Tab-separated table of C-alpha atoms in Angstrom:
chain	number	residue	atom	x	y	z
A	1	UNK	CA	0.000	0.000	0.000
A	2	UNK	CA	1.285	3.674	-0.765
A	3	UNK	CA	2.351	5.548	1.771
A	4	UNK	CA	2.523	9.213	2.181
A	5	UNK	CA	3.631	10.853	5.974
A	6	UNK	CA	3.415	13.950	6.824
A	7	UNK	CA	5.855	15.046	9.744
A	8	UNK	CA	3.512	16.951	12.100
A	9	UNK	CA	-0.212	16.389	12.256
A	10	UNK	CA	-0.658	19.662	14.233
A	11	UNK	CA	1.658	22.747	13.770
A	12	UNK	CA	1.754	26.038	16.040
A	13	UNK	CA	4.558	28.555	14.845
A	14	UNK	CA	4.455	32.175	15.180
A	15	UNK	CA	3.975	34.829	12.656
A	16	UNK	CA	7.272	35.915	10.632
A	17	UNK	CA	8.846	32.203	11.538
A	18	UNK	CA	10.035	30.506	8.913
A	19	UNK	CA	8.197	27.240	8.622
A	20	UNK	CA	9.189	23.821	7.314
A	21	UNK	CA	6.282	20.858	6.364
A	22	UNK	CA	8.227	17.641	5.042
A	23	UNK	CA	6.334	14.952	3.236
A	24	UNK	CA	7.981	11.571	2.397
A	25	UNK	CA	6.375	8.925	0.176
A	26	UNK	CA	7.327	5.147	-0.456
A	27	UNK	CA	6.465	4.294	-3.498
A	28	UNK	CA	8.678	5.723	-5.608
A	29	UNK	CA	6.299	7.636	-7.635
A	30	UNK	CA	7.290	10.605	-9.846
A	31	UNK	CA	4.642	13.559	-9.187
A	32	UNK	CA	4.282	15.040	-5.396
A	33	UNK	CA	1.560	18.199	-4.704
A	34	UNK	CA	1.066	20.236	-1.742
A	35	UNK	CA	-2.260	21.380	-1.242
A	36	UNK	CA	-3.647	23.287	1.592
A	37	UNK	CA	-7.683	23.184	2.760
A	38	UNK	CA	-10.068	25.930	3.938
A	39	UNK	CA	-13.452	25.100	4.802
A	40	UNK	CA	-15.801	26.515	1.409
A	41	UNK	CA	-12.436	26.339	-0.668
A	42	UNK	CA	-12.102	22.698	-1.250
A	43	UNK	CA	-8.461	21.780	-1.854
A	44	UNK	CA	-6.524	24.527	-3.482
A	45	UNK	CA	-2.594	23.408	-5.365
A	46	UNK	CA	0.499	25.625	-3.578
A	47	UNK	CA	3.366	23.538	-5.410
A	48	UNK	CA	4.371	20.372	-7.282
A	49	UNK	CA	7.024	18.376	-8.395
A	50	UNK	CA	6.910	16.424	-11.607
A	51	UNK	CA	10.703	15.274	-10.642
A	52	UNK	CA	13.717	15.431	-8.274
A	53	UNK	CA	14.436	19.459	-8.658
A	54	UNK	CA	11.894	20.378	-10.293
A	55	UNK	CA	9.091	22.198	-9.120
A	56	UNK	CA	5.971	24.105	-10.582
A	57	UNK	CA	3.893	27.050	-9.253
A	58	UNK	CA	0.605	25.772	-8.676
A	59	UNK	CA	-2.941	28.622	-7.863
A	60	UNK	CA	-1.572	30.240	-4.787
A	61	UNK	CA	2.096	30.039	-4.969
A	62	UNK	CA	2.550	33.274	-2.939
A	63	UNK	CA	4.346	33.194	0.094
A	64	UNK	CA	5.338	29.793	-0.204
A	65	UNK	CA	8.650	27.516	-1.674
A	66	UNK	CA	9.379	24.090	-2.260
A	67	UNK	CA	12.156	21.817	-2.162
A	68	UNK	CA	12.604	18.436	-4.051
A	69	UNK	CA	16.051	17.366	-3.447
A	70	UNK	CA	15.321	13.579	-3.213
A	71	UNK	CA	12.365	11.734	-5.115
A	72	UNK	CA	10.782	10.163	-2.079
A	73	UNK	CA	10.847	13.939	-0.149
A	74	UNK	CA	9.026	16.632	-1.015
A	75	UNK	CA	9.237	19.965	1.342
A	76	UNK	CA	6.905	22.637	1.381
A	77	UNK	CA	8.466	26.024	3.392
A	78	UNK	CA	6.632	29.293	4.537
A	79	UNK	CA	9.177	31.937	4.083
A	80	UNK	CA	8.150	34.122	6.564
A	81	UNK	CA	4.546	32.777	8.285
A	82	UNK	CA	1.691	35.155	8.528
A	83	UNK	CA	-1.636	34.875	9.715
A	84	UNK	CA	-3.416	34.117	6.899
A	85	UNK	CA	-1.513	30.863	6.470
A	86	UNK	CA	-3.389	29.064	9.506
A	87	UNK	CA	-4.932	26.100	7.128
A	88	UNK	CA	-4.754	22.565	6.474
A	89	UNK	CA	-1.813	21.183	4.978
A	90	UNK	CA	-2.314	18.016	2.323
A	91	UNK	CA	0.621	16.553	0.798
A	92	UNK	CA	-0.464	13.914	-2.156
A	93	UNK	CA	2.231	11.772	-4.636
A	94	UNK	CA	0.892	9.898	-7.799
A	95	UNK	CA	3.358	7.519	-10.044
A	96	UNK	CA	2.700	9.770	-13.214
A	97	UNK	CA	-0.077	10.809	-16.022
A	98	UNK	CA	-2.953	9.184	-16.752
A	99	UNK	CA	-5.615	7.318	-14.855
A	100	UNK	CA	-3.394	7.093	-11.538
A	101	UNK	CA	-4.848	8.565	-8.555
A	102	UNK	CA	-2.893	10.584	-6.360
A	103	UNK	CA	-2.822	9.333	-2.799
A	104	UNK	CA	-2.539	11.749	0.590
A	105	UNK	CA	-0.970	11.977	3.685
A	106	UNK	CA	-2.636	12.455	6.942
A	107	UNK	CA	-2.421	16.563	7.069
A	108	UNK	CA	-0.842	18.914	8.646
A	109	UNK	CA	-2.791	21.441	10.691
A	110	UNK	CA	-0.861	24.550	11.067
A	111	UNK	CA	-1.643	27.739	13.438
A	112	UNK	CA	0.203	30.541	12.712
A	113	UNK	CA	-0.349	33.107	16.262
B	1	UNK	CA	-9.103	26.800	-17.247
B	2	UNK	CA	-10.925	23.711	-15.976
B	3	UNK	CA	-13.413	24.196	-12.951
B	4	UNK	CA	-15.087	22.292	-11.033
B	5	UNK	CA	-18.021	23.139	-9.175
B	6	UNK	CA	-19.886	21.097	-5.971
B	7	UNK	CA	-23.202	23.433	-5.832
B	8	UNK	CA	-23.883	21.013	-2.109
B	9	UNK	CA	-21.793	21.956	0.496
B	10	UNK	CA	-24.329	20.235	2.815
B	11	UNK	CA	-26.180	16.542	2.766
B	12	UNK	CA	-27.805	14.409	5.063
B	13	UNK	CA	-29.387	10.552	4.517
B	14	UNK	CA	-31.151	8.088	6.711
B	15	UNK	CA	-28.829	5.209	7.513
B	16	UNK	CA	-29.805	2.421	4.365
B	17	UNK	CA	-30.976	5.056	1.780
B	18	UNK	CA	-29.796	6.352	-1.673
B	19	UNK	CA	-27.883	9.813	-2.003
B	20	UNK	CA	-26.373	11.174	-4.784
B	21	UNK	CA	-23.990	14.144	-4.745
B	22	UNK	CA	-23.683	16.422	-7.262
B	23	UNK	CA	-20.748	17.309	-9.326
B	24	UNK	CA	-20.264	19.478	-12.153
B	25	UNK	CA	-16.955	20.864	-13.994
B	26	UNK	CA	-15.910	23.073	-17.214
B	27	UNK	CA	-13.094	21.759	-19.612
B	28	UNK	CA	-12.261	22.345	-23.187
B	29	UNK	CA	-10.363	19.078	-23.341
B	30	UNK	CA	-11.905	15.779	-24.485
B	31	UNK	CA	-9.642	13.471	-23.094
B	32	UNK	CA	-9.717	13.355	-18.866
B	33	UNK	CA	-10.855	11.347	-15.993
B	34	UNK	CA	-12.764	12.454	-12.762
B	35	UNK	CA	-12.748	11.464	-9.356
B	36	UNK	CA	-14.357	11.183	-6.046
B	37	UNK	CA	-12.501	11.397	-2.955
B	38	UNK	CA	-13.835	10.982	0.399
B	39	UNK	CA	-12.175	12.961	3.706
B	40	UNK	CA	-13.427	11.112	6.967
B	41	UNK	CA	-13.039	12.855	10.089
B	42	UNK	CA	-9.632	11.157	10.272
B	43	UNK	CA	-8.763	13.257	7.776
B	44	UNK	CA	-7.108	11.144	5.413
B	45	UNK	CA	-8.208	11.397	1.687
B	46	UNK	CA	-9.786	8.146	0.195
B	47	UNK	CA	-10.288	7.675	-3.573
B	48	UNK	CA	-13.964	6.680	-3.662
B	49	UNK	CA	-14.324	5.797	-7.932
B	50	UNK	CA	-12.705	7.124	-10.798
B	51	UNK	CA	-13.945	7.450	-14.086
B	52	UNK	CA	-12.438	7.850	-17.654
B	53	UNK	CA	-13.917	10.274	-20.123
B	54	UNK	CA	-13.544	8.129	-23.001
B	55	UNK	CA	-15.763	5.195	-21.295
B	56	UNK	CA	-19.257	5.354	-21.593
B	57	UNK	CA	-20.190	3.185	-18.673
B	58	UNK	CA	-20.377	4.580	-15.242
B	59	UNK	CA	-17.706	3.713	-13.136
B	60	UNK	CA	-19.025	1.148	-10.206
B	61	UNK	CA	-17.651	0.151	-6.889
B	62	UNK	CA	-19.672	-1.467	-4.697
B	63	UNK	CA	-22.207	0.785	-3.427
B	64	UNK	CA	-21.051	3.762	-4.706
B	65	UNK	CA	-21.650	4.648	-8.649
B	66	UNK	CA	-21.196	7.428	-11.043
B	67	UNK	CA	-23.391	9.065	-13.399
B	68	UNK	CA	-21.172	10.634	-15.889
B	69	UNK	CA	-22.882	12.998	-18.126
B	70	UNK	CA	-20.189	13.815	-20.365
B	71	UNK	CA	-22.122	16.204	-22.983
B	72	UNK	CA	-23.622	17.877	-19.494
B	73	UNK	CA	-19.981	17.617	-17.601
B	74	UNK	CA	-21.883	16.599	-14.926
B	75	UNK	CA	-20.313	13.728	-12.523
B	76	UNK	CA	-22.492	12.588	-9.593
B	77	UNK	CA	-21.851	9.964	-7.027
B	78	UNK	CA	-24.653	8.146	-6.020
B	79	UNK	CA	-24.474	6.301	-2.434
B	80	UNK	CA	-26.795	3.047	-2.194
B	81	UNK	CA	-27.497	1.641	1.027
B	82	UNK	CA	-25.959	4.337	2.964
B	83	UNK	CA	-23.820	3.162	6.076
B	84	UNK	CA	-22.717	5.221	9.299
B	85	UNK	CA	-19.109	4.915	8.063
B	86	UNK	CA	-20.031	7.195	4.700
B	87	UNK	CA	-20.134	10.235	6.992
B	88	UNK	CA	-17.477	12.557	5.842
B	89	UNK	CA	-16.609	15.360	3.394
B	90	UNK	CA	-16.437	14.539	-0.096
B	91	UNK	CA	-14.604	16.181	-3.319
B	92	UNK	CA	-14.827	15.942	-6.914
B	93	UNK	CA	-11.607	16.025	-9.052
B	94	UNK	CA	-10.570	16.603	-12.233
B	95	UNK	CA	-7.212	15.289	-13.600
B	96	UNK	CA	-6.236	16.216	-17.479
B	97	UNK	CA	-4.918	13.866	-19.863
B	98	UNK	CA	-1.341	15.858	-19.610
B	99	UNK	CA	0.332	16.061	-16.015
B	100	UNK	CA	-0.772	14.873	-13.017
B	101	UNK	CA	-2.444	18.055	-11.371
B	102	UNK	CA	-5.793	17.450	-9.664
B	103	UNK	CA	-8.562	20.379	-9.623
B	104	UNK	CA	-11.047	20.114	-6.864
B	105	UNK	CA	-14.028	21.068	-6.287
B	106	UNK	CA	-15.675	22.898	-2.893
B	107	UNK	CA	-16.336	19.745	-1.141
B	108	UNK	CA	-19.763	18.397	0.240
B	109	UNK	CA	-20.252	17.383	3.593
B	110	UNK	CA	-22.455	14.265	4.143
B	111	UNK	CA	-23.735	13.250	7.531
B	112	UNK	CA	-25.591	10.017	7.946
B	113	UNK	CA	-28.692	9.684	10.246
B	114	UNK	CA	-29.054	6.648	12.052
């Protein structure tokens, strides 16, 4: 079974911190997307990763960066954390195009004070 | 740009009845395949179904079947015999024929009455 973790499930940092939310998946599959959730919002794409070092802005890129220095590790980092970041964090991998679903970690929910 | 719109963010069936949730999305490709995910209070996303444009027949899995309207772009789930365990939020995604991006919709929160 694929497996995606998320480091934290619950995340309190304070405002201008920078912020680090690792995901690591174990099934060796190309494509990794951070998403984060707001309730009337649905799911909404920050960043993802077609390949090691690569990344791609997603709808709401701002405030936001990504690393990808490993396949199975995919890093999503608030640069300086504000407010307006308090959300629900869903990292997701899928092996590639097509038909393939992506699967999800657990979440992380982060509080920004 | 492809949408994709849930127009219920609220539903709520008796324990052993039929719902169906509603689903539509916009998309000027031809080629793509749709989803359902489900969101427990867990929190851990759950593919429900999946469905590819180019088939005609609705996806089926178990109790839980599509009706895919392609000429509409409409995409409903339809829950039969509805269970406590189906309580949860659920989304609709799209997925192109070219990358692997998912678009969601707004999500639709079902609650199950025993």
């Amino acid at each position: 079974d694929v497996k995606v973790t998320q480091s934290s499930r619950y995340l309190v940092k304070r405002t201008g911190e920078k912020v680090f939310l690792e995901c690591v998946q174990d099934m060796d599959h190309e494509n990794m997307f951070w998403y984060r959730q707001d309730p009337g919002l649905g799911l909404r794409l920050i960043y993802f990763s077609y390949d090691v070092k690569m990344k791609e802005k997603g709808d709401i890129p701002e405030g936001y960066s990504v690393s990808r220095e490993k396949k199975e590790r995919f890093s999503l980092i608030l640069e300086s954390a504000s407010t307006n970041q308090t959300s629900m964090y869903l990292c997701a991998s899928s092996p590639g195009q097509g038909r393939q679903p992506q699967h999800f970690g657990d979440g992380t929910r982060l509080s920004i004070l | 740009a492809q949408t994709v719109t849930q127009s219920q963010p609220e539903m709520s069936v008796q324990e052993a009845e039929t719902v169906t949730l509603s689903c539509t999305y916009d998309t000027s490709e031809s080629d793509y395949y749709l989803f359902w995910y489900k969101q427990p209070p867990s929190r851990q996303m759950i593919l429900v179904i999946r469905q590819e444009a180019y088939k005609q027949q609705n996806a089926t899995e178990n109790r839980f079947s599509v009706n895919f309207q392609k000429a509409a772009k409409s995409f409903s789930l339809k829950i039969s015999d509805s269970q406590l365990g189906d309580a949860a939020m659920y989304f609709c995604a799209y997925k192109g024929n070219q990358g692997g991006k998912l678009i969601f919709g707004q999500g639709t929160e079902l609650s199950v009455k025993p």
